[in-house]
PDB file of C-alpha atoms and ligand atoms in Angstrom:
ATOM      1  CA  UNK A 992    -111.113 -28.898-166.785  1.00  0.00           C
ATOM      2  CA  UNK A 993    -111.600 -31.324-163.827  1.00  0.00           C
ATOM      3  CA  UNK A 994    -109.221 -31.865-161.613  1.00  0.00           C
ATOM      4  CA  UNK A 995    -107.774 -34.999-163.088  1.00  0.00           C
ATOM      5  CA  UNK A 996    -107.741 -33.574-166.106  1.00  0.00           C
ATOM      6  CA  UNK A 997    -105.736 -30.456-164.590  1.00  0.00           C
ATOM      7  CA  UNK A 998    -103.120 -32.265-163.016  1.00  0.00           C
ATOM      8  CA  UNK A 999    -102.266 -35.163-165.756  1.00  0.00           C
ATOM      9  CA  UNK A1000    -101.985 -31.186-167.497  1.00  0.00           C
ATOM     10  CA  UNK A1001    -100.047 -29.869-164.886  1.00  0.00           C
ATOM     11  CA  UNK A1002     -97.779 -33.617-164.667  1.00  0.00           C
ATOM     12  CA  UNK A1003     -97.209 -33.033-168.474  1.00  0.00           C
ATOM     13  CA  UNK A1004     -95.481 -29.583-168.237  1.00  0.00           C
ATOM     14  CA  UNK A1005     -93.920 -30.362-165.354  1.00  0.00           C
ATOM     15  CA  UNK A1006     -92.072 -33.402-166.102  1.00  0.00           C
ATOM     16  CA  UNK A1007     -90.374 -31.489-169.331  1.00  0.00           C
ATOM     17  CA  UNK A1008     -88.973 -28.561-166.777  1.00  0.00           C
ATOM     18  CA  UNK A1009     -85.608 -28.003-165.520  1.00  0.00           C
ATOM     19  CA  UNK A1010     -86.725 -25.030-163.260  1.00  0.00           C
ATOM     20  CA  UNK A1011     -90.017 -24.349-160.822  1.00  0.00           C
ATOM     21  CA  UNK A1012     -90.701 -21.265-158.980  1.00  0.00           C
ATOM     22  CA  UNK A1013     -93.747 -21.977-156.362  1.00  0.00           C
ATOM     23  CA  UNK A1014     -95.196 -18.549-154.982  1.00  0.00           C
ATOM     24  CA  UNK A1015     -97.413 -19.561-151.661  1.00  0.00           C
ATOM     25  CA  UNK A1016    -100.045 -17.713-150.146  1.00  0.00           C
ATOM     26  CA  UNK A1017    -102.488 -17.768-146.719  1.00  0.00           C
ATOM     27  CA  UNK A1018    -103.821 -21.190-148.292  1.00  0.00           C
ATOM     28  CA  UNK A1019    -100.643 -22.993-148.251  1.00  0.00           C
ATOM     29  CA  UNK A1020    -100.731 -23.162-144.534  1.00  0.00           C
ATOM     30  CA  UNK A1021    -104.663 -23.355-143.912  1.00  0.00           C
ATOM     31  CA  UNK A1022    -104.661 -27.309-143.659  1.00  0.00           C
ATOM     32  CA  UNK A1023    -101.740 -27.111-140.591  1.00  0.00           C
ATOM     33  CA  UNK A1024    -104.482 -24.983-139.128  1.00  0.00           C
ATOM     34  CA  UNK A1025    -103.035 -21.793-138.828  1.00  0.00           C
ATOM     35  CA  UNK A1026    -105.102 -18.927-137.666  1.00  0.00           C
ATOM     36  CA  UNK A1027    -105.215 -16.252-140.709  1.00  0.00           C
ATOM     37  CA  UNK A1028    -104.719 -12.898-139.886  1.00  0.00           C
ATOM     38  CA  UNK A1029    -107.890 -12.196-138.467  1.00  0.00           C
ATOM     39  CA  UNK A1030    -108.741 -15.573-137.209  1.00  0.00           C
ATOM     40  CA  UNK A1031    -106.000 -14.778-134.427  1.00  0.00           C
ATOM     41  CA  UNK A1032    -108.341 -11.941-132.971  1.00  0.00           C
ATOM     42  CA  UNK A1033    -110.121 -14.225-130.454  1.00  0.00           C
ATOM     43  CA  UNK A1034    -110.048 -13.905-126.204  1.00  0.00           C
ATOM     44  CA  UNK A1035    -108.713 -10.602-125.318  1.00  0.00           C
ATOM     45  CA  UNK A1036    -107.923  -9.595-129.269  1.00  0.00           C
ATOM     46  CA  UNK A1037    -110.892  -9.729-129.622  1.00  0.00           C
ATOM     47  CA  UNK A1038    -111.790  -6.230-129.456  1.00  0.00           C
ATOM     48  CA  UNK A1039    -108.548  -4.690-131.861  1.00  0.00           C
ATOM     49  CA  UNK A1040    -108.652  -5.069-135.489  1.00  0.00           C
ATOM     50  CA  UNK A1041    -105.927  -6.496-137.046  1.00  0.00           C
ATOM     51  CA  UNK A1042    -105.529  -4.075-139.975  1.00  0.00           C
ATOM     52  CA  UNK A1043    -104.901  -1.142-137.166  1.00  0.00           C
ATOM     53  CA  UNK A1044    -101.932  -3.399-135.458  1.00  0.00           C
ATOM     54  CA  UNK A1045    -100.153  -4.261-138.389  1.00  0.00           C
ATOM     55  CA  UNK A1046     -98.874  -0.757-139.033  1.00  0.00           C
ATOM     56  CA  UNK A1047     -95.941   1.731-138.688  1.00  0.00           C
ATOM     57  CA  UNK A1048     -98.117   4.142-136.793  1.00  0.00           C
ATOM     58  CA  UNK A1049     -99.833   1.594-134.270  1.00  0.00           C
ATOM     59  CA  UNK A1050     -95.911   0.455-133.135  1.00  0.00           C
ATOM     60  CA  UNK A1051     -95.009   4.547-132.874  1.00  0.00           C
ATOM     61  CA  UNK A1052     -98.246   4.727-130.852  1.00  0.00           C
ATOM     62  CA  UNK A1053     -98.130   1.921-128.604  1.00  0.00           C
ATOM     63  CA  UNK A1054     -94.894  -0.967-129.333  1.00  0.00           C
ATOM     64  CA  UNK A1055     -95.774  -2.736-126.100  1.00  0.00           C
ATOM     65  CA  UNK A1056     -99.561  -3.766-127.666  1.00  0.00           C
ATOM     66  CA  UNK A1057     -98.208  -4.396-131.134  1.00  0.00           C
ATOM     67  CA  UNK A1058     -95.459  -6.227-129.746  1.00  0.00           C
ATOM     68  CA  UNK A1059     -97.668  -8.567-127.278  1.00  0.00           C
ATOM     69  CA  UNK A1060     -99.864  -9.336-130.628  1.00  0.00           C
ATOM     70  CA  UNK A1061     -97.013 -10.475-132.380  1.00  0.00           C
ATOM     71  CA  UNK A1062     -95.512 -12.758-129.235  1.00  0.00           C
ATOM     72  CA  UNK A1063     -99.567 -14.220-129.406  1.00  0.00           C
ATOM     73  CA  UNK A1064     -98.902 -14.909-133.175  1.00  0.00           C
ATOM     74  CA  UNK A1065     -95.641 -16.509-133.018  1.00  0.00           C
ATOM     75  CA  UNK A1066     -96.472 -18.580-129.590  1.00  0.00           C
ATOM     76  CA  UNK A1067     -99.653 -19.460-132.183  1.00  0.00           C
ATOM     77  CA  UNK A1068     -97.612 -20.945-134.412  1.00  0.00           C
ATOM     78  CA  UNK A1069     -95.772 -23.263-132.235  1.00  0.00           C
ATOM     79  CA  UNK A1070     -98.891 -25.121-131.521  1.00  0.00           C
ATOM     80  CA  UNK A1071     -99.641 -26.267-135.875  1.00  0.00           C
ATOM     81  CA  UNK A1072     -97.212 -28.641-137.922  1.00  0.00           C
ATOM     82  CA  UNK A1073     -96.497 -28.103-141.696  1.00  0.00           C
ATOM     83  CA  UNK A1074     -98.931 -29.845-144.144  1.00  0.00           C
ATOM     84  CA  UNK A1075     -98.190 -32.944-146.989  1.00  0.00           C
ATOM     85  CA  UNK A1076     -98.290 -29.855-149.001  1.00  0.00           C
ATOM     86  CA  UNK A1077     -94.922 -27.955-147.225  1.00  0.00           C
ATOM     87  CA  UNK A1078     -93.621 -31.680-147.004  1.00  0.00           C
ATOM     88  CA  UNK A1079     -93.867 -32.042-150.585  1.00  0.00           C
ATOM     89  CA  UNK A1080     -92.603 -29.374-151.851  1.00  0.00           C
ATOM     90  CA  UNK A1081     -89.415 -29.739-149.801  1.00  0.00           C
ATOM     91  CA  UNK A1082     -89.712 -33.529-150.346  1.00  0.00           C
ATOM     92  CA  UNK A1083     -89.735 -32.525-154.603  1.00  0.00           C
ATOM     93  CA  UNK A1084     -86.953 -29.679-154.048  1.00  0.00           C
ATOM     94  CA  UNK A1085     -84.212 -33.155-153.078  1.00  0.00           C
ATOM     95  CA  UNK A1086     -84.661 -34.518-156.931  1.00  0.00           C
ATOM     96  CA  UNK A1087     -85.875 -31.086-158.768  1.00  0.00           C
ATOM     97  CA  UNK A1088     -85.143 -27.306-158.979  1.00  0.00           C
ATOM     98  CA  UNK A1089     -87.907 -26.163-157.033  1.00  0.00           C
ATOM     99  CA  UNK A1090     -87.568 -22.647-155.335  1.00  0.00           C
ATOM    100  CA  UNK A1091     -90.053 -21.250-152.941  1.00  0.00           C
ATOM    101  CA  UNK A1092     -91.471 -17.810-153.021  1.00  0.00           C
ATOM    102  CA  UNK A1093     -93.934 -17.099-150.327  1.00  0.00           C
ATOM    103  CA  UNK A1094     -96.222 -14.485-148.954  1.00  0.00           C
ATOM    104  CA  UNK A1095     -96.727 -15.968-145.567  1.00  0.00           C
ATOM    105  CA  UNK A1096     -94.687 -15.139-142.760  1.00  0.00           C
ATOM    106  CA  UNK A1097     -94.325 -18.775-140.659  1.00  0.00           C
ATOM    107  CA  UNK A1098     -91.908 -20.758-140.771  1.00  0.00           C
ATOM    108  CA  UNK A1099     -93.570 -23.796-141.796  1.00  0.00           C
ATOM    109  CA  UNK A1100     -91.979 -23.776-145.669  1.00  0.00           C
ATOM    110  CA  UNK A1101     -88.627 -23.597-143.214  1.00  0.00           C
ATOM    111  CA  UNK A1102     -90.103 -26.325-140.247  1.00  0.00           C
ATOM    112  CA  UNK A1103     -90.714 -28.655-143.492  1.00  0.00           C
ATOM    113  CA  UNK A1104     -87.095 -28.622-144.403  1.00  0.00           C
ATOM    114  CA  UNK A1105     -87.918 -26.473-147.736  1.00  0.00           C
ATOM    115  CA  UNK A1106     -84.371 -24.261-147.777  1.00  0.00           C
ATOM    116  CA  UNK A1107     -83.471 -20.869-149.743  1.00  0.00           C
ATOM    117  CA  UNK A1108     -87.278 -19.913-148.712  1.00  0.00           C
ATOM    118  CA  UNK A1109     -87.933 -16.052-150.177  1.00  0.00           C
ATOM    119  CA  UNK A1110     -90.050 -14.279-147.514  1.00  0.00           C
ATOM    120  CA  UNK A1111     -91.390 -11.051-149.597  1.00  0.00           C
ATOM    121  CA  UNK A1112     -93.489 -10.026-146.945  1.00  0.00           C
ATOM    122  CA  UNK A1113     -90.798 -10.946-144.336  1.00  0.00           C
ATOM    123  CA  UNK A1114     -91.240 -13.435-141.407  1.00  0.00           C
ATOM    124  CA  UNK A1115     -92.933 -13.258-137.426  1.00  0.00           C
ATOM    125  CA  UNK A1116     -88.997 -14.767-136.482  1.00  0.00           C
ATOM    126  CA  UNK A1117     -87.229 -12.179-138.219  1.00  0.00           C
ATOM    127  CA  UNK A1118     -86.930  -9.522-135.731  1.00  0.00           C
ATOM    128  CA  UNK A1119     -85.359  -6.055-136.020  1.00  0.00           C
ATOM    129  CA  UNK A1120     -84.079  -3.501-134.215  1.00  0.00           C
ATOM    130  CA  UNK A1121     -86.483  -0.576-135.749  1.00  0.00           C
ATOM    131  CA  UNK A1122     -83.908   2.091-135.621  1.00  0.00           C
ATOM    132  CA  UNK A1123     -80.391   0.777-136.286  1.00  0.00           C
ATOM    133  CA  UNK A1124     -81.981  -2.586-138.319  1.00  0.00           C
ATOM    134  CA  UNK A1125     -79.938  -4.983-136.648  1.00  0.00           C
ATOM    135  CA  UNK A1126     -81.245  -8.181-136.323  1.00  0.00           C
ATOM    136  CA  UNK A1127     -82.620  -9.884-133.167  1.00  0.00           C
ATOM    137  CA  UNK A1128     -83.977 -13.597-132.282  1.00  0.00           C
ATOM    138  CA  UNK A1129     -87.677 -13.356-131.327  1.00  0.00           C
ATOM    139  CA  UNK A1130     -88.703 -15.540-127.996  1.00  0.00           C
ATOM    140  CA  UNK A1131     -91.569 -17.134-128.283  1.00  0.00           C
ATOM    141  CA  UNK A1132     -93.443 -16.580-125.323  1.00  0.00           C
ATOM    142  CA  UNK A1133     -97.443 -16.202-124.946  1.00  0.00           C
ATOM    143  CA  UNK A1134     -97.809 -12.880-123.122  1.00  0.00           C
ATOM    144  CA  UNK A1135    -101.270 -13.882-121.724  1.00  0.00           C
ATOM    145  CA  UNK A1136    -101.911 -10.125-121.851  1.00  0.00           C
ATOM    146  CA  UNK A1137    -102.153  -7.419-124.324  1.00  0.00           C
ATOM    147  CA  UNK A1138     -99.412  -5.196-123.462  1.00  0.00           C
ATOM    148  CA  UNK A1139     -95.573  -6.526-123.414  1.00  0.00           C
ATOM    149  CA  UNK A1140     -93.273  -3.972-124.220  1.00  0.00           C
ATOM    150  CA  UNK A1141     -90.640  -5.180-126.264  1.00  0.00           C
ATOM    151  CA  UNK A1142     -86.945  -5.870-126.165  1.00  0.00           C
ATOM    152  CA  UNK A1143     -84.319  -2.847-126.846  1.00  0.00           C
ATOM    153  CA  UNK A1144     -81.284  -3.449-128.829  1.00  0.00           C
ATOM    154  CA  UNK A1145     -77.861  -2.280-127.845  1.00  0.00           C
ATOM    155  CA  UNK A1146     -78.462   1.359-130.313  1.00  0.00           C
ATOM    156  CA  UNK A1147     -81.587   1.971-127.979  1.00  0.00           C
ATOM    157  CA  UNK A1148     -84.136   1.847-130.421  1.00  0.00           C
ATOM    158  CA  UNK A1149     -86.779  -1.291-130.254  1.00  0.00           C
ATOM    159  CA  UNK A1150     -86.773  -4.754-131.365  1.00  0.00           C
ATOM    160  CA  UNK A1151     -89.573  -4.814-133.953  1.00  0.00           C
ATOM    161  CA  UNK A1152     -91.556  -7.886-135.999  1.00  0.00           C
ATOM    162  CA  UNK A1153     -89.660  -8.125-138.850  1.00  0.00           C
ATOM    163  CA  UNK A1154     -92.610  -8.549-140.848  1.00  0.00           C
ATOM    164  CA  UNK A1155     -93.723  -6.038-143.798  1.00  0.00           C
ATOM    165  CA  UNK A1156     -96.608  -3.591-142.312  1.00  0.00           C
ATOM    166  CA  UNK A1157     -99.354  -1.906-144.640  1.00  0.00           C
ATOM    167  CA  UNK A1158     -97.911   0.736-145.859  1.00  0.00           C
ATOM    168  CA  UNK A1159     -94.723  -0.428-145.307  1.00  0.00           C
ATOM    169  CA  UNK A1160     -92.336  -1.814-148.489  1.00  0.00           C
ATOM    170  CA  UNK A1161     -91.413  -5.071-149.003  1.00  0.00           C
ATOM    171  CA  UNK A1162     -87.795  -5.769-148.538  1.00  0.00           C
ATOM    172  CA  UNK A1163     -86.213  -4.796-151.628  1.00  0.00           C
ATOM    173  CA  UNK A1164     -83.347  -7.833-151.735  1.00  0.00           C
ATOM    174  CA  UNK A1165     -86.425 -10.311-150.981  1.00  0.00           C
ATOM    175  CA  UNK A1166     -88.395  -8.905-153.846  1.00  0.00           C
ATOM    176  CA  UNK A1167     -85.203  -8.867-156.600  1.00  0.00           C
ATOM    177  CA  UNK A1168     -85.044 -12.388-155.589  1.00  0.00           C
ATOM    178  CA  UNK A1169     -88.750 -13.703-156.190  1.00  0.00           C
ATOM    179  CA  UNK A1170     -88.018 -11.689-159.344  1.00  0.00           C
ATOM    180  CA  UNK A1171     -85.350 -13.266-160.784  1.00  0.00           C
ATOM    181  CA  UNK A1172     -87.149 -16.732-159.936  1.00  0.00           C
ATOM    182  CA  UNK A1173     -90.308 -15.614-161.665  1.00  0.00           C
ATOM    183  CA  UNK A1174     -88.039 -14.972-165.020  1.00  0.00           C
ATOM    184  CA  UNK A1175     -85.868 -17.930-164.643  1.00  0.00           C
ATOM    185  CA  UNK A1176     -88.683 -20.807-163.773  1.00  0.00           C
ATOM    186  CA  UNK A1177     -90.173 -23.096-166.676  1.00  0.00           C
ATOM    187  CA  UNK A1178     -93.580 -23.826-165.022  1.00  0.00           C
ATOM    188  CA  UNK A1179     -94.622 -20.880-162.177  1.00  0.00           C
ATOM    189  CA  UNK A1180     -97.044 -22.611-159.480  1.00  0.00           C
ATOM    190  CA  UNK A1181     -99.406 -20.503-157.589  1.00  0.00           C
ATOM    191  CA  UNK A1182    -100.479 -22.028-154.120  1.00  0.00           C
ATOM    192  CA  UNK A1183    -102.871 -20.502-151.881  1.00  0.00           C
ATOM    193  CA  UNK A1184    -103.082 -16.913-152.981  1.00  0.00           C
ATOM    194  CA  UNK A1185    -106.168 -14.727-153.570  1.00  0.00           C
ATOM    195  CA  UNK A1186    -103.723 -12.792-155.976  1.00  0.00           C
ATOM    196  CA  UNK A1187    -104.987  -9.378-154.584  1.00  0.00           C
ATOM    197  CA  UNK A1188    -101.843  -8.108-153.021  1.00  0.00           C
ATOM    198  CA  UNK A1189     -99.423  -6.311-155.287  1.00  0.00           C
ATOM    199  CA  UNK A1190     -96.200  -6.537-156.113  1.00  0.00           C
ATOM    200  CA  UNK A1191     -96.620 -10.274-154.617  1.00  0.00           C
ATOM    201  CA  UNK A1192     -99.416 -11.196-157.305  1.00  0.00           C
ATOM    202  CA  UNK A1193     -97.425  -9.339-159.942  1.00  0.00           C
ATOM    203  CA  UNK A1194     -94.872 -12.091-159.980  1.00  0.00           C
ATOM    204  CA  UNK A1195     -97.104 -14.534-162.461  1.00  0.00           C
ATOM    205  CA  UNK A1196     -97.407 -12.059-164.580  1.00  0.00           C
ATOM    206  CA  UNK A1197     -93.767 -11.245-164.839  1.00  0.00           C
ATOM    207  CA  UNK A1198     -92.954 -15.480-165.366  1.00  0.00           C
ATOM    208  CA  UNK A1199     -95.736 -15.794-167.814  1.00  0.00           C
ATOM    209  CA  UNK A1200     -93.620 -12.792-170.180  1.00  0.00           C
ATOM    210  CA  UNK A1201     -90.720 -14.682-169.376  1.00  0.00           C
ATOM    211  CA  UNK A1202     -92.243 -17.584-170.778  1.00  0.00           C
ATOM    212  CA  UNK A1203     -93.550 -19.546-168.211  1.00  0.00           C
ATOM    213  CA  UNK A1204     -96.634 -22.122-168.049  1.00  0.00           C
ATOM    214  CA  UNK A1205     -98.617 -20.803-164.879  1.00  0.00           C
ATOM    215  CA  UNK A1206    -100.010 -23.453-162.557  1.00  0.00           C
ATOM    216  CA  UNK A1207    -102.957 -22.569-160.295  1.00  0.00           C
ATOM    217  CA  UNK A1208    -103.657 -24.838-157.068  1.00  0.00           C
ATOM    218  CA  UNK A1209    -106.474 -23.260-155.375  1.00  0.00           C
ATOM    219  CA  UNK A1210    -109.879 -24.669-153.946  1.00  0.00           C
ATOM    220  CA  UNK A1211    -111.521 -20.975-154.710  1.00  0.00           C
ATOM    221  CA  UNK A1212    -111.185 -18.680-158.428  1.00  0.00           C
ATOM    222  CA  UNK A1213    -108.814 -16.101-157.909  1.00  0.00           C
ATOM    223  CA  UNK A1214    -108.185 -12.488-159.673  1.00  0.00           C
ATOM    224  CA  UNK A1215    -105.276 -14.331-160.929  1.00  0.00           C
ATOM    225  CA  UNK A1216    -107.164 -17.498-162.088  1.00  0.00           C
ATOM    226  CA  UNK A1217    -107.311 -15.885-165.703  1.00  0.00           C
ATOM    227  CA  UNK A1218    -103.719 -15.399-166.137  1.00  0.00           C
ATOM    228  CA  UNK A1219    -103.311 -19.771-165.604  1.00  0.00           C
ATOM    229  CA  UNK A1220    -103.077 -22.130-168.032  1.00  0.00           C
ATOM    230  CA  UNK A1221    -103.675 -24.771-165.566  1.00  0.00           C
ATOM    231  CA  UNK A1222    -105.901 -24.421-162.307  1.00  0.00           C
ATOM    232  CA  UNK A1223    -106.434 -27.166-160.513  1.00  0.00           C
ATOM    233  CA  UNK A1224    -109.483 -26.580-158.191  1.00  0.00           C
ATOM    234  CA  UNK A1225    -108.001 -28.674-154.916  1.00  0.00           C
ATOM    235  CA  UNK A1226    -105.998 -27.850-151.715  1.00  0.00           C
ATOM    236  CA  UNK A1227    -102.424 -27.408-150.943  1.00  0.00           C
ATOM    237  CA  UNK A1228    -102.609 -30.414-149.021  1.00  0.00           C
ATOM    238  CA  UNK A1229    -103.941 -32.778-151.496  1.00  0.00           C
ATOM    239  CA  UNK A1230    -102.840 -31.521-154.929  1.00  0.00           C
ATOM    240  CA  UNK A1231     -99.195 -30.850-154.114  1.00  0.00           C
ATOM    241  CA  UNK A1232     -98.278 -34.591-152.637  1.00  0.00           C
ATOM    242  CA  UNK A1233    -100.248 -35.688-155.666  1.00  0.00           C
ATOM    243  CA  UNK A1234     -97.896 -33.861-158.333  1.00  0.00           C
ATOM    244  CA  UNK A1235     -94.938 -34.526-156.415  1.00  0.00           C
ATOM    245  CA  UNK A1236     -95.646 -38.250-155.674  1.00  0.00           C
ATOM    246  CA  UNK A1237     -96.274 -38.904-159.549  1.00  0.00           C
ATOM    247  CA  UNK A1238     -93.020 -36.838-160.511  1.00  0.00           C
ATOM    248  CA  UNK A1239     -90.871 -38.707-158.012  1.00  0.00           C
ATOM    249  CA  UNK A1240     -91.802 -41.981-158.551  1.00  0.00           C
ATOM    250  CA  UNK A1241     -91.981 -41.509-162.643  1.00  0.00           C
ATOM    251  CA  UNK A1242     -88.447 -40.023-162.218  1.00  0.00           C
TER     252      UNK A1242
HETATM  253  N1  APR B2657    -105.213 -24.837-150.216  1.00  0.00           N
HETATM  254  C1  APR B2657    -105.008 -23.915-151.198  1.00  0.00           C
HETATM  255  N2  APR B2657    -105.599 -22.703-151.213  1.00  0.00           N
HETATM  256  C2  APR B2657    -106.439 -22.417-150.193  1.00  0.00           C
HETATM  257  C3  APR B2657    -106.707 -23.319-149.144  1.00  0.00           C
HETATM  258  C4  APR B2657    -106.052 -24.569-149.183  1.00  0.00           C
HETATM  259  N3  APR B2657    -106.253 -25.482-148.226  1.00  0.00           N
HETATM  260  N4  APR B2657    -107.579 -22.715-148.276  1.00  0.00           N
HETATM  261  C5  APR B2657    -107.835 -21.495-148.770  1.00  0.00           C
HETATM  262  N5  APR B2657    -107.161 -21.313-149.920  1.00  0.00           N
HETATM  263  C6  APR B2657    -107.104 -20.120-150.777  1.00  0.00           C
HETATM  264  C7  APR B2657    -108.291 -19.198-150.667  1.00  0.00           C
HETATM  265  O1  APR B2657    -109.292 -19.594-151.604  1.00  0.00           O
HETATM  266  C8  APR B2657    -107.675 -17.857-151.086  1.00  0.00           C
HETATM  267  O2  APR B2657    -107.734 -17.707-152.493  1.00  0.00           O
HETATM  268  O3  APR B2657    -106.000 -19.363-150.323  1.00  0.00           O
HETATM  269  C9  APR B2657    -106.208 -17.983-150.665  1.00  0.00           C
HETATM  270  C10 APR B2657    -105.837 -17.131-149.448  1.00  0.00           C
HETATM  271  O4  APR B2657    -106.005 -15.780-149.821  1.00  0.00           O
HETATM  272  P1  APR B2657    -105.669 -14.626-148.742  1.00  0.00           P
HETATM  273  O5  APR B2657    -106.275 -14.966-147.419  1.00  0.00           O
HETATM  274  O6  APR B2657    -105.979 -13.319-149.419  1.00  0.00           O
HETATM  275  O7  APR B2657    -104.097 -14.783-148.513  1.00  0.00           O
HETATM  276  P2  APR B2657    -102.931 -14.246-149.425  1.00  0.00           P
HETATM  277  O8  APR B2657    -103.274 -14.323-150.880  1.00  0.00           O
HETATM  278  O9  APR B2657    -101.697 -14.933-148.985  1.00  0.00           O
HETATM  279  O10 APR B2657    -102.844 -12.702-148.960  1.00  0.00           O
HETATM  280  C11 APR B2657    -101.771 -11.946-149.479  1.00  0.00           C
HETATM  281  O11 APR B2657    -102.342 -10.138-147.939  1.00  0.00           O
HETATM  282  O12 APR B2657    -103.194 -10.312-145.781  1.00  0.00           O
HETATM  283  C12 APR B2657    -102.119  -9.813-146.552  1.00  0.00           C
HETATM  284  O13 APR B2657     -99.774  -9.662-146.232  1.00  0.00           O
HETATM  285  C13 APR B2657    -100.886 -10.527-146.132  1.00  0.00           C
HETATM  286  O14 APR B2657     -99.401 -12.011-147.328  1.00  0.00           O
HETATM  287  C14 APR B2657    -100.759 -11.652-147.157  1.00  0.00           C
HETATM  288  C15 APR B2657    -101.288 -10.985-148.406  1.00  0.00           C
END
């Protein structure tokens, strides 16, 4: 299927549903330039490896270094724009039922006016307090050093990221959510997403027994590439203003 072909496929199926669910992944954001997770290891991150700092036993060890990495992160993140892809989707959301699901924890689904925006692996500007679980706003400064020991909250425990760490489970009210949109969508679009990190790439599978048409946009096959009955081999950037330009104009 070429990618004409695949989105006149994906245009027909679309324009006969009353309900999209759009699950993004690490791709979605690529074109606004944002460093993945191990792209942000440069300079004086260099020398720690990402998979170590994202864990429940690296904050217990040392919250001032995981802390500092997640300031670097955020204050990254301040420097990209969303894509036409994040602008499209919030663009189609004002004439459709469109509801975004997404793996990535920016804001730029939020900073491209997309609303109701699912965060199953939570977000770098939802902090938490890691004892009581109150929440805290995150300042986004660039600690220009490794080591910045983080904000207490009024219980005394620690302001943490309030993003999901490995080994860590995803937040269960997030998850129900992305659920119920999986069962309830017509069409279920997969941006971005290797489709490697469970429960996350679960969620096709559970629209496609509820009865859903499964859309692929992704430059790369996936592990989930099988389960489509559409992939359309672009970008984020390109393939998403494409659909939604076509469907809002058509009407
Ligand atoms: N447009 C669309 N897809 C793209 C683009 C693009 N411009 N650029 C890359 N991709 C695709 C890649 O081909 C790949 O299939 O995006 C996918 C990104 O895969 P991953 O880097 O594995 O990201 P993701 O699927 O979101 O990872 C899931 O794993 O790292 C953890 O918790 C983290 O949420 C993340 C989870």
């Amino acid at each position: 299927m070429t990618t004409s072909t695949a989105i006149a496929a994906a245009l027909s199926v679309l324009g006969d549903a009353s309900s999209i669910t759009v699950l993004t992944g690490a791709g979605m954001s690529a074109e606004s330039g944002v460093p993945t997770f191990r792209d942000v290891q440069t300079g004086l991150w260099a020398k720690y490896d990402p998979m170590t700092l994202a864990t429940p036993e690296a904050w217990q060890e040392n919250p001032a270094l995981v802390w500092a990495w997640y300031q670097r992160r955020r204050a990254m993140l301040t420097a990209v724009e969303p894509n036409a892809g994040h602008r499209a989707l919030a663009t189609w959301a004002q004439s459709a039922d469109v509801r975004v699901v997404t793996q990535n924890v920016d804001d730029l689904h939020e900073r491209a006016e997309s609303s109701d925006v699912v965060h199953v692996h939570g977000s770098l500007f939802a902090c938490r307090c890691d004892t009581c679980g109150r929440e805290h706003d995150a300042e986004v400064t660039d600690p220009e050093s490794d080591r910045l020991s983080p904000p207490g909250c009024e219980c005394g425990g620690l302001v943490r990221p309030g993003v999901v760490w490995f080994g860590e489970m995803l937040p269960k009210n997030a998850f129900a959510e992305a659920t119920i949109r999986a069962e309830a969508c017509d069409v279920f679009i997969l941006v971005g997403t290797s489709g490697v990190v469970y429960p996350a790439a679960g969620l096709p599978h559970i629209a496609r027994g509820a009865g859903a048409t499964i859309v692929e946009i992704n430059p790369d096959e996936t592990d989930l590439s099988d389960a489509c009955d559409i992939t359309i081999r672009s970008t984020a950037a390109v393939a998403l203003p494409a659909l939604v330009d076509s469907l809002t104009t058509n009407g």
